Amino acid sequence: MNFIEEPTECPCCSYKLEKVNDQLFCRNTSCTAQLHGKVQHFAKTLGIKGFGPKTVEKLNIQELTEIFYLDPEEVSAILGNKIVEKLLVEIEKSKGSDLATVLESFSIPLVGSTASTKLASVVTSIDEITVEKCMEAGLGAKVTQNLLNWLNTEYVEMKEFLPFKFNTTRK
């Protein structure tokens, strides 16, 4: 009988894989496969058509916010004129997404559609999210912890580059 040997390294970045409940995970936050997956999820959740695996790979997008700052000439050279026009229209439409949809798009562990919708019912911007607001929305401890960790790390780095109207609290 032949057995399949379990991999020990990520096939994309060669980072050591971690086994959790019989599943293997790459914990390298710089892994290209993970970054491209996040970009694809972000675009799909925001309704940006045309950002499938091949497009993300061809454009080599590494950060979510890069989507909003694509150079039309560069994209046209890579993908062609017809595609770039459609893509730019889709990206522009996504900037009007509601808070719940945008929160869901960030791939925050345990923060899916339900948690995002609950949270959006008690806050009007990402900057208003606190432990108290999460409790008021009825979010559990793990969801709250993941969300606050994301706010204090990834969000801090991308905040100024996000084009959403509710991105920061208005004064």
Short mmCIF file of C-alpha atoms in Angstrom, two decimals:
data_model
loop_
_atom_site.label_atom_id
_atom_site.label_comp_id
_atom_site.label_asym_id
_atom_site.label_seq_id
_atom_site.Cartn_x
_atom_site.Cartn_y
_atom_site.Cartn_z
CA MET A 1 0.00 0.00 0.00
CA ASN A 2 1.33 3.43 -0.97
CA PHE A 3 0.98 6.31 1.43
CA ILE A 4 1.03 9.98 0.61
CA GLU A 5 3.71 11.75 2.56
CA GLU A 6 2.41 14.72 4.52
CA PRO A 7 4.15 17.95 3.51
CA THR A 8 6.13 19.81 6.15
CA GLU A 9 6.65 23.06 4.22
CA CYS A 10 4.31 25.41 2.38
CA PRO A 11 4.53 24.71 -1.36
CA CYS A 12 4.44 28.45 -2.06
CA CYS A 13 6.87 29.98 0.44
CA SER A 14 8.62 26.95 2.03
CA TYR A 15 7.57 28.11 5.52
CA LYS A 16 7.15 25.30 8.08
CA LEU A 17 3.53 24.10 8.14
CA GLU A 18 1.61 23.92 11.41
CA LYS A 19 -0.90 21.13 12.06
CA VAL A 20 -4.16 22.13 13.74
CA ASN A 21 -7.01 19.61 14.05
CA ASP A 22 -5.61 17.45 11.23
CA GLN A 23 -5.28 20.44 8.90
CA LEU A 24 -2.03 22.03 7.77
CA PHE A 25 -1.58 25.78 7.90
CA CYS A 26 1.12 28.12 6.67
CA ARG A 27 1.50 30.87 9.29
CA ASN A 28 3.80 33.03 7.16
CA THR A 29 1.98 36.36 6.84
CA SER A 30 4.14 37.18 3.81
CA CYS A 31 3.21 33.99 1.93
CA THR A 32 2.27 35.02 -1.63
CA ALA A 33 -0.50 32.40 -1.83
CA GLN A 34 -2.10 33.75 1.36
CA LEU A 35 -1.74 37.37 0.27
CA HIS A 36 -3.29 36.62 -3.12
CA GLY A 37 -6.11 34.70 -1.43
CA LYS A 38 -6.86 37.67 0.84
CA VAL A 39 -6.88 40.04 -2.14
CA GLN A 40 -9.26 37.74 -4.02
CA HIS A 41 -11.59 37.47 -1.00
CA PHE A 42 -11.48 41.24 -0.50
CA ALA A 43 -12.39 41.92 -4.14
CA LYS A 44 -15.07 39.23 -4.27
CA THR A 45 -16.73 40.39 -1.04
CA LEU A 46 -16.73 44.01 -2.26
CA GLY A 47 -18.25 42.86 -5.55
CA ILE A 48 -15.27 43.79 -7.70
CA LYS A 49 -15.66 41.56 -10.72
CA GLY A 50 -12.54 40.53 -12.58
CA PHE A 51 -10.16 39.99 -9.65
CA GLY A 52 -9.79 36.25 -9.88
CA PRO A 53 -6.63 34.27 -9.17
CA LYS A 54 -5.05 34.91 -12.57
CA THR A 55 -5.62 38.68 -12.45
CA VAL A 56 -4.27 38.97 -8.91
CA GLU A 57 -1.25 36.87 -9.89
CA LYS A 58 -0.56 38.83 -13.09
CA LEU A 59 -0.82 42.16 -11.29
CA ASN A 60 1.12 40.72 -8.31
CA ILE A 61 -1.02 42.57 -5.79
CA GLN A 62 0.41 42.08 -2.28
CA GLU A 63 -1.73 44.48 -0.23
CA LEU A 64 -5.50 44.99 -0.21
CA THR A 65 -5.20 48.74 -0.67
CA GLU A 66 -3.15 48.36 -3.87
CA ILE A 67 -6.43 47.66 -5.67
CA PHE A 68 -7.45 51.29 -5.25
CA TYR A 69 -4.18 52.70 -6.60
CA LEU A 70 -3.61 50.66 -9.73
CA ASP A 71 -2.00 52.55 -12.59
CA PRO A 72 -4.39 52.21 -15.55
CA GLU A 73 -1.51 52.21 -18.07
CA GLU A 74 0.37 49.46 -16.23
CA VAL A 75 -2.77 47.36 -15.83
CA SER A 76 -3.65 47.89 -19.49
CA ALA A 77 -0.19 46.72 -20.54
CA ILE A 78 -0.62 43.55 -18.46
CA LEU A 79 -4.31 42.76 -19.00
CA GLY A 80 -5.40 44.74 -22.06
CA ASN A 81 -7.50 47.89 -22.64
CA LYS A 82 -10.98 46.34 -22.45
CA ILE A 83 -10.33 44.63 -19.14
CA VAL A 84 -8.75 47.66 -17.47
CA GLU A 85 -11.79 49.85 -18.19
CA LYS A 86 -14.20 47.33 -16.68
CA LEU A 87 -11.92 46.72 -13.72
CA LEU A 88 -11.62 50.43 -12.91
CA VAL A 89 -15.41 50.84 -13.02
CA GLU A 90 -15.82 47.87 -10.64
CA ILE A 91 -13.18 49.27 -8.26
CA GLU A 92 -14.88 52.68 -8.25
CA LYS A 93 -18.27 51.09 -7.45
CA SER A 94 -16.74 49.16 -4.54
CA LYS A 95 -15.78 52.40 -2.79
CA GLY A 96 -19.46 52.87 -1.94
CA SER A 97 -19.71 49.55 -0.07
CA ASP A 98 -21.40 49.58 3.32
CA LEU A 99 -19.50 49.10 6.58
CA ALA A 100 -20.67 45.51 7.16
CA THR A 101 -19.50 44.42 3.71
CA VAL A 102 -16.14 46.15 4.08
CA LEU A 103 -15.51 44.60 7.52
CA GLU A 104 -16.33 41.16 6.14
CA SER A 105 -13.94 41.69 3.21
CA PHE A 106 -10.82 42.03 5.39
CA SER A 107 -10.54 38.28 6.15
CA ILE A 108 -10.41 38.83 9.90
CA PRO A 109 -10.66 35.40 11.56
CA LEU A 110 -14.23 34.74 12.82
CA VAL A 111 -15.48 38.10 11.48
CA GLY A 112 -17.83 37.07 8.70
CA SER A 113 -21.14 38.37 7.48
CA THR A 114 -23.04 37.89 10.75
CA ALA A 115 -20.46 39.53 13.02
CA SER A 116 -19.92 42.38 10.55
CA THR A 117 -23.64 43.07 10.26
CA LYS A 118 -24.08 43.04 14.05
CA LEU A 119 -21.17 45.42 14.51
CA ALA A 120 -22.34 47.77 11.75
CA SER A 121 -25.63 48.12 13.63
CA VAL A 122 -23.84 49.82 16.54
CA VAL A 123 -20.99 51.75 14.84
CA THR A 124 -20.84 53.99 11.78
CA SER A 125 -17.09 53.77 11.15
CA ILE A 126 -14.23 51.35 11.71
CA ASP A 127 -12.62 53.85 14.11
CA GLU A 128 -15.58 53.56 16.50
CA ILE A 129 -14.97 49.85 17.14
CA THR A 130 -14.14 49.17 20.79
CA VAL A 131 -14.54 46.29 23.22
CA GLU A 132 -17.70 47.96 24.50
CA LYS A 133 -19.18 48.33 21.00
CA CYS A 134 -18.37 44.69 20.25
CA MET A 135 -20.16 43.64 23.45
CA GLU A 136 -23.11 45.88 22.58
CA ALA A 137 -23.28 44.17 19.16
CA GLY A 138 -23.33 40.77 20.87
CA LEU A 139 -19.96 39.57 19.58
CA GLY A 140 -18.14 36.86 21.49
CA ALA A 141 -14.77 37.18 23.20
CA LYS A 142 -12.74 35.46 20.44
CA VAL A 143 -14.36 37.50 17.65
CA THR A 144 -13.75 40.68 19.63
CA GLN A 145 -10.13 39.74 20.32
CA ASN A 146 -9.48 38.94 16.63
CA LEU A 147 -11.12 42.18 15.54
CA LEU A 148 -9.20 44.33 18.02
CA ASN A 149 -5.91 42.61 17.13
CA TRP A 150 -6.60 43.37 13.46
CA LEU A 151 -7.48 47.01 14.28
CA ASN A 152 -4.20 47.45 16.17
CA THR A 153 -2.01 45.83 13.51
CA GLU A 154 -3.20 45.48 9.90
CA TYR A 155 -5.78 48.28 9.98
CA VAL A 156 -3.30 50.80 11.40
CA GLU A 157 -1.04 50.17 8.41
CA MET A 158 -3.76 50.41 5.75
CA LYS A 159 -6.18 52.94 7.27
CA GLU A 160 -4.96 56.02 5.42
CA PHE A 161 -5.08 54.19 2.08
CA LEU A 162 -8.69 53.00 2.29
CA PRO A 163 -11.15 55.01 0.16
CA PHE A 164 -14.38 54.21 2.00
CA LYS A 165 -16.55 57.13 3.16
CA PHE A 166 -16.99 55.78 6.69
CA ASN A 167 -13.26 54.95 7.01
CA THR A 168 -12.60 57.51 9.72
CA THR A 169 -14.82 59.21 12.23
CA ARG A 170 -15.98 62.61 11.04
CA LYS A 171 -15.41 65.52 13.40
#
